[in-house]
Amino acid sequence: SCFFSFGDSLVDNGNNNNLDTTSKANYRPYGIDFPDGPTGRFTNGRTIIDIVGILSFVILDFSLEL
């Protein structure tokens, strides 16, 4: 399954890893709340869409085990 979300910066945190620019987000402090560190996203943590995706996967996975 998949989710499509349309919105502002609350659901789209940006990523420019594949662009030729000096403005990158793949260093600290971006991503300090992720276990593996910087992710290239212009946020230091998960967005609400990340959380919805994680929770829906857990619910789906749990329901498959029943």
CSV table of N, CA and C in Angstrom, one decimal:
chain,number,residue,atom,x,y,z
A,1,SER,N,0.8,-1.2,0.0
A,1,SER,CA,0.0,0.0,0.0
A,1,SER,C,0.9,1.2,0.0
A,2,CYS,N,0.3,2.4,-0.3
A,2,CYS,CA,1.1,3.6,-0.3
A,2,CYS,C,0.2,4.8,0.1
A,3,PHE,N,0.8,5.9,0.5
A,3,PHE,CA,0.1,7.1,0.8
A,3,PHE,C,0.5,8.2,-0.1
A,4,PHE,N,-0.4,9.0,-0.5
A,4,PHE,CA,-0.1,10.2,-1.3
A,4,PHE,C,-0.6,11.4,-0.4
A,5,SER,N,0.3,12.3,-0.1
A,5,SER,CA,0.0,13.4,0.7
A,5,SER,C,0.4,14.7,0.0
A,6,PHE,N,-0.5,15.6,0.0
A,6,PHE,CA,-0.3,16.9,-0.6
A,6,PHE,C,-0.4,18.0,0.5
A,7,GLY,N,0.6,18.8,0.6
A,7,GLY,CA,0.6,19.8,1.6
A,7,GLY,C,1.8,20.7,1.6
A,8,ASP,N,2.0,21.3,2.8
A,8,ASP,CA,3.0,22.3,2.9
A,8,ASP,C,4.3,21.7,3.6
A,9,SER,N,5.0,22.4,4.3
A,9,SER,CA,6.2,21.9,4.9
A,9,SER,C,6.0,21.0,6.1
A,10,LEU,N,4.8,20.8,6.5
A,10,LEU,CA,4.5,19.8,7.5
A,10,LEU,C,4.5,18.4,7.0
A,11,VAL,N,4.3,18.3,5.7
A,11,VAL,CA,4.4,16.9,5.1
A,11,VAL,C,5.5,16.8,4.1
A,12,ASP,N,6.1,17.9,3.6
A,12,ASP,CA,7.1,17.9,2.6
A,12,ASP,C,8.3,18.6,3.2
A,13,ASN,N,9.4,17.9,3.6
A,13,ASN,CA,10.5,18.6,4.2
A,13,ASN,C,11.6,18.9,3.3
A,14,GLY,N,11.5,18.5,2.0
A,14,GLY,CA,12.5,18.8,1.0
A,14,GLY,C,13.7,17.9,1.0
A,15,ASN,N,14.3,17.8,-0.1
A,15,ASN,CA,15.5,17.0,-0.3
A,15,ASN,C,16.2,17.4,-1.5
A,16,ASN,N,17.4,17.8,-1.5
A,16,ASN,CA,18.1,18.3,-2.7
A,16,ASN,C,19.4,17.5,-2.9
A,17,ASN,N,19.5,16.3,-2.4
A,17,ASN,CA,20.8,15.5,-2.5
A,17,ASN,C,21.2,15.4,-4.0
A,18,ASN,N,20.3,15.3,-4.9
A,18,ASN,CA,20.7,15.1,-6.3
A,18,ASN,C,20.9,16.4,-7.1
A,19,LEU,N,20.8,17.5,-6.5
A,19,LEU,CA,20.9,18.8,-7.2
A,19,LEU,C,22.3,19.4,-7.0
A,20,ASP,N,22.8,20.1,-8.0
A,20,ASP,CA,24.1,20.7,-8.0
A,20,ASP,C,23.9,22.1,-7.3
A,21,THR,N,24.0,22.1,-6.0
A,21,THR,CA,23.9,23.3,-5.2
A,21,THR,C,24.7,23.3,-4.0
A,22,THR,N,25.0,24.4,-3.4
A,22,THR,CA,25.8,24.5,-2.2
A,22,THR,C,24.9,24.4,-1.0
A,23,SER,N,23.6,24.5,-1.1
A,23,SER,CA,22.7,24.4,0.0
A,23,SER,C,22.2,23.0,0.2
A,24,LYS,N,22.9,22.3,1.0
A,24,LYS,CA,22.6,20.9,1.3
A,24,LYS,C,22.2,20.7,2.7
A,25,ALA,N,21.5,19.6,3.0
A,25,ALA,CA,21.1,19.2,4.3
A,25,ALA,C,21.6,17.9,4.8
A,26,ASN,N,22.7,17.5,4.3
A,26,ASN,CA,23.2,16.2,4.7
A,26,ASN,C,24.4,16.3,5.7
A,27,TYR,N,24.2,17.2,6.6
A,27,TYR,CA,25.2,17.4,7.7
A,27,TYR,C,24.4,17.9,8.9
A,28,ARG,N,25.1,17.8,10.1
A,28,ARG,CA,24.5,18.2,11.3
A,28,ARG,C,24.2,19.7,11.2
A,29,PRO,N,23.1,20.2,11.8
A,29,PRO,CA,22.2,19.6,12.7
A,29,PRO,C,21.0,18.9,12.0
A,30,TYR,N,20.9,18.9,10.7
A,30,TYR,CA,19.8,18.2,10.1
A,30,TYR,C,19.9,16.7,10.3
A,31,GLY,N,18.8,16.2,10.8
A,31,GLY,CA,18.7,14.7,11.0
A,31,GLY,C,19.3,14.2,12.3
A,32,ILE,N,19.4,15.1,13.3
A,32,ILE,CA,20.1,14.7,14.5
A,32,ILE,C,19.2,13.8,15.3
A,33,ASP,N,17.9,13.8,15.0
A,33,ASP,CA,17.0,12.9,15.8
A,33,ASP,C,16.8,11.5,15.1
A,34,PHE,N,17.5,11.3,14.0
A,34,PHE,CA,17.4,10.0,13.3
A,34,PHE,C,18.6,9.2,13.8
A,35,PRO,N,18.4,7.8,13.9
A,35,PRO,CA,19.5,7.0,14.5
A,35,PRO,C,20.8,7.0,13.7
A,36,ASP,N,20.7,7.2,12.4
A,36,ASP,CA,21.9,7.2,11.5
A,36,ASP,C,22.4,8.6,11.2
A,37,GLY,N,21.8,9.6,11.8
A,37,GLY,CA,22.3,11.0,11.7
A,37,GLY,C,21.7,11.7,10.5
A,38,PRO,N,22.4,12.6,9.9
A,38,PRO,CA,21.8,13.4,8.8
A,38,PRO,C,21.3,12.6,7.6
A,39,THR,N,20.2,13.0,7.1
A,39,THR,CA,19.5,12.2,6.0
A,39,THR,C,19.4,13.0,4.7
A,40,GLY,N,19.8,14.3,4.7
A,40,GLY,CA,19.6,15.1,3.5
A,40,GLY,C,18.3,15.7,3.4
A,41,ARG,N,17.5,15.6,4.5
A,41,ARG,CA,16.2,16.2,4.5
A,41,ARG,C,16.3,17.5,5.4
A,42,PHE,N,15.5,18.5,5.0
A,42,PHE,CA,15.6,19.8,5.7
A,42,PHE,C,14.7,19.7,7.0
A,43,THR,N,15.0,18.8,7.8
A,43,THR,CA,14.3,18.7,9.1
A,43,THR,C,15.2,17.9,10.0
A,44,ASN,N,15.1,18.0,11.3
A,44,ASN,CA,15.9,17.2,12.2
A,44,ASN,C,15.1,16.1,12.8
A,45,GLY,N,13.9,15.8,12.3
A,45,GLY,CA,13.1,14.7,12.9
A,45,GLY,C,12.1,14.3,11.8
A,46,ARG,N,11.2,13.4,12.3
A,46,ARG,CA,10.2,12.9,11.4
A,46,ARG,C,9.0,13.9,11.3
A,47,THR,N,8.4,13.8,10.1
A,47,THR,CA,7.1,14.6,9.9
A,47,THR,C,5.9,13.8,10.3
A,48,ILE,N,4.8,14.4,10.3
A,48,ILE,CA,3.6,13.7,10.7
A,48,ILE,C,3.3,12.6,9.7
A,49,ILE,N,3.7,12.7,8.4
A,49,ILE,CA,3.5,11.7,7.4
A,49,ILE,C,4.4,10.5,7.7
A,50,ASP,N,5.6,10.8,8.1
A,50,ASP,CA,6.5,9.7,8.5
A,50,ASP,C,5.9,8.8,9.6
A,51,ILE,N,5.3,9.5,10.6
A,51,ILE,CA,4.7,8.8,11.8
A,51,ILE,C,3.4,8.1,11.3
A,52,VAL,N,2.6,8.7,10.5
A,52,VAL,CA,1.4,7.9,10.0
A,52,VAL,C,1.9,6.7,9.2
A,53,GLY,N,2.9,6.8,8.4
A,53,GLY,CA,3.4,5.6,7.7
A,53,GLY,C,3.9,4.5,8.6
A,54,ILE,N,4.6,4.9,9.6
A,54,ILE,CA,5.2,3.9,10.6
A,54,ILE,C,4.0,3.3,11.3
A,55,LEU,N,3.1,4.1,11.8
A,55,LEU,CA,1.9,3.5,12.6
A,55,LEU,C,1.1,2.6,11.7
A,56,SER,N,0.8,3.0,10.4
A,56,SER,CA,0.0,2.2,9.6
A,56,SER,C,0.7,0.9,9.3
A,57,PHE,N,2.0,0.9,9.1
A,57,PHE,CA,2.7,-0.3,8.9
A,57,PHE,C,2.6,-1.3,10.1
A,58,VAL,N,2.8,-0.7,11.3
A,58,VAL,CA,2.7,-1.5,12.5
A,58,VAL,C,1.3,-2.1,12.6
A,59,ILE,N,0.3,-1.3,12.3
A,59,ILE,CA,-1.1,-1.8,12.4
A,59,ILE,C,-1.4,-2.9,11.4
A,60,LEU,N,-0.9,-2.7,10.2
A,60,LEU,CA,-1.1,-3.6,9.1
A,60,LEU,C,-0.3,-4.9,9.4
A,61,ASP,N,0.9,-4.8,9.9
A,61,ASP,CA,1.7,-5.9,10.2
A,61,ASP,C,1.1,-6.7,11.4
A,62,PHE,N,0.6,-6.0,12.4
A,62,PHE,CA,-0.1,-6.7,13.5
A,62,PHE,C,-1.3,-7.4,13.0
A,63,SER,N,-2.1,-6.8,12.2
A,63,SER,CA,-3.4,-7.4,11.7
A,63,SER,C,-3.1,-8.7,10.9
A,64,LEU,N,-2.0,-8.7,10.2
A,64,LEU,CA,-1.6,-9.9,9.4
A,64,LEU,C,-1.2,-11.1,10.2
A,65,GLU,N,-0.7,-10.8,11.4
A,65,GLU,CA,-0.3,-11.9,12.3
A,65,GLU,C,-1.5,-12.5,13.0
A,66,LEU,N,-2.7,-11.8,13.1
A,66,LEU,CA,-3.8,-12.4,13.7
A,66,LEU,C,-4.5,-13.4,12.9
